[in-house]
Short mmCIF file of C-alpha atoms in Angstrom, two decimals:
data_model
loop_
_atom_site.label_atom_id
_atom_site.label_comp_id
_atom_site.label_asym_id
_atom_site.label_seq_id
_atom_site.Cartn_x
_atom_site.Cartn_y
_atom_site.Cartn_z
CA MET A 283 96.94 102.33 83.69
CA ASN A 284 94.71 105.19 82.73
CA ASN A 285 91.58 104.62 84.19
CA LEU A 286 93.52 104.61 87.98
CA VAL A 287 95.75 107.53 87.20
CA ASP A 288 92.73 108.48 85.72
CA GLU A 289 90.70 107.96 89.89
CA VAL A 290 93.35 108.74 91.75
CA TYR A 291 93.86 112.50 90.10
CA ASP A 292 89.61 112.69 90.94
CA VAL A 293 89.86 112.01 94.77
CA ILE A 294 92.94 114.74 95.15
CA THR A 295 91.09 117.46 93.37
CA ASN A 296 87.47 116.29 94.52
CA GLY A 297 88.20 115.00 98.18
CA GLY A 298 85.79 111.84 99.52
CA VAL A 299 83.89 112.30 102.66
CA GLY A 300 85.22 113.76 105.43
CA PHE A 301 89.00 113.94 104.27
CA ASN A 302 89.93 117.01 100.81
CA PHE A 303 93.35 117.13 99.43
CA LYS A 304 95.60 120.73 99.25
CA GLU A 305 98.93 121.68 97.91
CA THR A 306 99.27 117.65 95.93
CA SER A 307 101.49 116.68 93.40
CA LEU A 308 101.31 113.90 91.41
CA HIS A 309 104.36 112.20 90.01
CA ILE A 310 103.68 108.71 86.89
CA LEU A 311 106.60 106.14 87.57
CA LYS A 312 106.27 103.09 86.14
CA ASP A 313 104.74 100.50 88.32
CA LYS A 314 103.39 103.46 90.22
CA ILE A 315 102.18 106.94 91.56
CA GLU A 316 103.72 109.62 93.19
CA ILE A 317 101.32 111.56 95.46
CA THR A 318 103.61 114.00 98.09
CA GLY A 319 100.96 117.39 99.17
CA GLN A 320 99.07 117.88 101.94
CA ILE A 321 96.11 115.48 103.52
CA GLN A 322 92.75 117.01 105.83
CA PHE A 323 89.83 115.64 107.77
CA ASN A 324 86.90 115.91 109.87
CA GLN A 325 86.38 112.62 111.13
CA ILE A 326 84.17 111.31 114.34
CA TYR A 327 84.30 108.66 116.50
CA LYS A 328 82.56 106.97 119.34
CA GLU A 329 81.30 111.37 119.35
CA VAL A 330 84.37 112.51 119.41
CA GLN A 331 86.10 114.89 116.75
CA LEU A 332 88.27 115.69 115.47
CA GLN A 333 90.22 117.63 112.58
CA ASP A 334 93.12 117.26 111.96
CA GLU A 335 96.14 118.33 108.48
CA TYR A 336 98.88 115.61 107.41
CA SER A 337 102.17 116.76 105.59
CA ILE A 338 101.81 112.81 103.51
CA GLN A 339 104.22 110.88 100.77
CA ILE A 340 101.90 108.45 98.87
CA LEU A 341 103.00 105.41 96.48
CA PHE A 342 100.86 104.54 95.27
CA PRO A 343 101.08 101.10 93.29
CA THR A 344 99.75 100.57 89.60
CA ASP A 345 99.09 96.94 90.27
CA PHE A 346 96.48 98.07 92.88
CA PRO A 347 94.22 95.91 94.81
CA ASN A 348 97.72 93.45 94.47
CA THR A 349 100.20 95.64 95.48
CA ILE A 350 99.13 97.70 99.34
CA PRO A 351 100.20 100.76 99.03
CA ILE A 352 103.27 102.97 101.06
CA VAL A 353 102.55 105.78 103.08
CA ARG A 354 104.28 107.96 104.98
CA GLU A 355 104.19 110.86 106.81
CA ILE A 356 107.29 113.36 105.87
CA SER A 357 107.28 116.43 107.49
CA GLY A 358 108.99 114.53 110.65
CA ARG A 359 105.27 115.17 113.17
CA ILE A 360 105.23 111.12 112.91
CA GLU A 361 107.49 109.18 115.45
CA SER A 362 109.19 106.53 112.83
CA SER A 363 109.40 103.52 114.80
CA ALA A 364 106.83 100.42 115.58
CA ASP A 365 106.12 102.67 119.09
CA TYR A 366 104.11 104.30 115.84
CA HIS A 367 103.45 102.02 113.54
CA ASN A 368 105.85 103.34 111.33
CA ASN A 369 106.93 100.09 109.62
CA LYS A 370 111.02 99.84 109.55
CA GLU A 371 111.30 97.95 106.66
CA ASN A 372 109.98 100.91 104.05
CA ASP A 373 109.88 103.52 107.10
CA GLY A 374 105.31 103.28 105.96
CA PHE A 375 103.20 103.55 108.08
CA CYS A 376 101.64 99.92 109.58
CA LEU A 377 98.58 99.92 108.98
CA GLY A 378 97.49 96.86 109.98
CA VAL A 379 98.22 93.34 109.46
CA PRO A 380 98.45 92.33 105.67
CA GLY A 381 96.14 89.93 105.21
CA GLU A 382 92.72 92.96 106.67
CA ILE A 383 94.13 95.57 104.25
CA HIS A 384 93.68 92.86 101.46
CA LYS A 385 90.45 92.13 102.25
CA LYS A 386 88.95 95.67 102.52
CA ILE A 387 90.29 96.77 99.66
CA HIS A 388 89.91 93.28 97.56
CA LYS A 389 85.81 94.55 98.70
CA ASN A 390 85.81 98.00 97.32
CA PRO A 391 89.47 98.14 95.61
CA THR A 392 89.98 102.06 94.51
CA PHE A 393 92.16 104.82 95.68
CA LYS A 394 89.45 106.71 97.53
CA TYR A 395 88.12 103.86 99.62
CA PHE A 396 91.76 103.56 101.10
CA ILE A 397 92.47 106.97 101.82
CA SER A 398 88.76 106.44 103.57
CA GLU A 399 89.13 103.38 105.19
CA ILE A 400 92.23 102.81 106.11
CA VAL A 401 94.90 105.76 105.75
CA ILE A 402 92.12 108.64 106.87
CA PRO A 403 91.49 105.99 110.26
CA PHE A 404 95.44 105.85 111.23
CA LEU A 405 95.81 109.10 111.16
CA TYR A 406 92.94 110.17 112.98
CA ALA A 407 94.11 107.79 115.73
CA ASN A 408 97.66 109.36 115.59
CA THR A 409 96.23 112.92 116.19
CA PHE A 410 94.09 111.45 119.04
CA ARG A 411 96.88 109.47 120.45
CA GLU A 412 98.84 112.89 120.16
CA LYS A 413 95.66 114.69 122.88
CA TYR A 414 94.57 111.38 125.04
CA LYS A 415 97.42 110.31 125.11
CA LYS A 416 95.74 106.89 123.72
CA TYR A 417 94.65 105.55 120.24
CA PRO A 418 90.77 105.26 119.70
CA TRP A 419 90.95 101.54 120.36
CA THR A 420 92.85 97.91 120.24
CA THR A 421 95.38 97.48 118.26
CA ARG A 422 97.52 94.68 116.64
CA ALA A 423 101.17 93.78 118.85
CA HIS A 424 104.21 95.28 116.45
CA PHE A 425 105.45 93.16 113.87
CA GLY A 426 105.95 89.41 114.10
CA ILE A 427 104.43 88.83 117.37
CA GLY A 428 100.56 90.63 115.00
CA LEU A 429 100.34 88.87 112.38
CA ILE A 430 100.53 85.59 115.00
CA GLU A 431 97.80 86.60 116.42
CA TYR A 432 96.04 87.38 113.31
CA TYR A 433 96.34 84.05 111.65
CA GLN A 434 95.37 82.38 114.70
CA ASN A 435 92.41 84.32 115.32
CA LEU A 436 91.58 83.13 111.41
CA PHE A 437 92.16 79.86 111.45
CA ASN A 438 90.93 79.88 115.19
CA LEU A 439 94.37 77.45 116.93
CA GLU A 440 95.00 77.69 119.93
CA ASN A 441 98.10 79.17 120.58
CA GLU A 442 101.07 81.08 119.25
CA GLU A 443 102.90 78.19 119.20
CA LEU A 444 100.48 75.96 116.70
CA THR A 445 99.57 78.72 115.01
CA LYS A 446 103.33 78.87 113.91
CA LYS A 447 103.28 75.27 112.87
CA PHE A 448 100.99 75.37 110.74
CA LEU A 449 102.32 78.53 109.07
CA TYR A 450 105.55 76.89 108.78
CA ASN A 451 104.14 73.40 106.46
CA ILE A 452 101.70 75.34 104.83
CA ALA A 453 104.10 78.27 103.86
CA ILE A 454 106.77 75.46 101.86
CA SER A 455 105.41 75.08 99.47
CA LYS A 456 105.77 77.57 96.56
CA GLU A 457 101.47 76.80 95.45
CA ALA A 458 99.44 75.70 97.59
CA ILE A 459 99.15 72.77 99.36
CA LYS A 460 96.78 69.64 98.30
CA GLY A 461 93.96 68.56 99.64
CA HIS A 462 94.47 64.58 100.46
CA ILE A 463 97.09 65.63 102.70
CA GLN A 464 96.43 65.93 106.79
CA CYS A 465 96.53 69.01 108.34
CA PRO A 466 99.29 70.78 109.93
CA CYS A 467 96.22 71.42 112.86
CA GLY A 468 97.20 68.33 114.78
CA SER A 469 93.95 67.44 114.30
CA GLY A 470 94.67 64.32 112.35
CA LYS A 471 92.14 64.80 109.63
CA LYS A 472 93.28 65.86 106.01
CA PHE A 473 93.10 69.70 104.99
CA ARG A 474 90.82 69.26 102.58
CA ASN A 475 87.99 68.46 106.12
CA CYS A 476 89.53 70.85 108.39
CA HIS A 477 91.60 74.22 107.03
CA ARG A 478 91.56 73.92 103.51
CA PRO A 479 87.42 76.57 103.21
CA LEU A 480 89.02 78.58 105.62
CA TYR A 481 92.75 79.22 103.17
CA THR A 482 90.65 79.52 100.08
CA LYS A 483 88.89 81.91 101.40
CA LEU A 484 91.96 83.02 102.49
CA ILE A 485 93.52 83.46 98.84
CA THR A 486 90.42 84.96 96.97
CA TYR A 487 92.72 88.16 99.04
CA HIS A 488 95.70 87.34 100.17
CA SER A 489 97.40 85.08 97.59
CA HIS A 490 99.40 82.04 98.79
CA ASN A 491 102.55 83.96 98.17
CA ASP A 492 101.28 86.72 100.14
CA VAL A 493 101.53 84.51 103.03
CA GLN A 494 104.30 83.27 102.68
CA LYS A 495 105.93 86.94 102.91
CA ASP A 496 103.60 86.89 106.36
CA VAL A 497 105.27 83.44 106.64
CA LEU A 498 108.83 85.56 106.24
CA TYR A 499 108.27 88.40 109.16
CA ILE A 500 107.45 85.86 110.78
CA LEU A 501 110.71 83.69 110.96
CA LYS A 502 113.01 87.18 111.63
CA ASP A 503 111.49 87.55 114.52
CA ASP A 504 111.86 83.57 115.25
CA THR A 505 115.18 82.83 114.75
CA THR A 506 118.46 84.08 116.17
CA LEU A 507 120.20 84.52 112.53
CA ASN A 508 120.46 88.18 111.13
CA LEU A 509 118.47 89.13 108.41
CA ASP A 510 118.31 92.39 108.94
CA LYS A 511 120.40 93.08 105.91
CA ILE A 512 118.95 90.00 104.06
CA PHE A 513 115.36 91.69 104.12
CA ARG A 514 116.31 94.62 102.47
CA GLU A 515 118.68 93.73 99.77
CA LYS A 516 115.74 91.02 98.16
CA MET A 517 112.52 90.95 100.42
CA HIS A 518 111.24 93.12 97.22
CA THR A 519 112.98 91.16 94.32
CA LYS A 520 112.60 88.22 92.67
CA LYS A 521 114.72 86.52 95.52
CA TRP A 522 113.02 86.99 98.15
CA TYR A 523 110.98 83.41 98.02
CA LYS A 524 115.31 81.05 98.15
CA LEU A 525 115.55 83.61 101.02
CA TYR A 526 112.32 82.55 102.54
CA ARG A 527 113.09 78.45 102.21
CA ILE A 528 116.59 78.84 103.75
CA CYS A 529 114.68 80.99 106.62
CA LEU A 530 111.75 78.41 107.04
CA ILE A 531 114.76 75.26 106.71
CA GLN A 532 116.73 76.78 109.85
CA ILE A 533 113.52 76.73 111.40
CA ILE A 534 112.47 73.66 110.94
CA ARG A 535 115.71 72.12 111.29
CA ARG A 536 116.59 74.25 115.21
CA LYS A 537 113.34 72.87 116.08
CA LYS A 538 112.41 70.24 114.70
CA ILE A 539 109.12 71.61 113.58
CA LYS A 540 106.92 68.11 111.62
#
């Protein structure tokens, strides 16, 4: 904990390559560090150099990198909507697909890297959009669709429906599934001889529980059940797995997924 606070304080004080903080306060809470203030950057992408400043709040968890920090713009400049890549569950930036973020911060689990390689590109893209009416790079689709795209590419699956079937069957087990079962991709091979190597690599930085939580968001978009209230009340509590099981069983019964 002390090492994490020291590292955050050092970055807040000294900044990093192409960015710095000003008028920033730190509050050490039980399970996170709350950082509130101004962040300035001077960055270039494909010969387009942009300078800007944002008022932000960062809730930086003490179990980082296991939990992804929440970052918010607090002056009202960035609209709180999916179109501006804001997460309506916590009103924080949608900084990317969780698996992709975990992969990045697993390699360099520091506050400086998180700001430099994840937060600053998000802010740069917003400034670029304000100036040029488009994003500087291709962004993923919102919510469950973006997650499906990510997993479809990761596991090289043919289409969206197969990807959902694969994930539902992978994630229904409380622990990572065994290698001797038939792979849910439909190849007819045992899991260990098919997609298990890719899945084993994934869960070194994005755990089986993280995958299950991703599946919850896919389920939320894939069911006619009104889950918004349940999500707000349960998603960030110890009851999330029970919610997950209830949702998944409903989907499997409705769609007869084998």
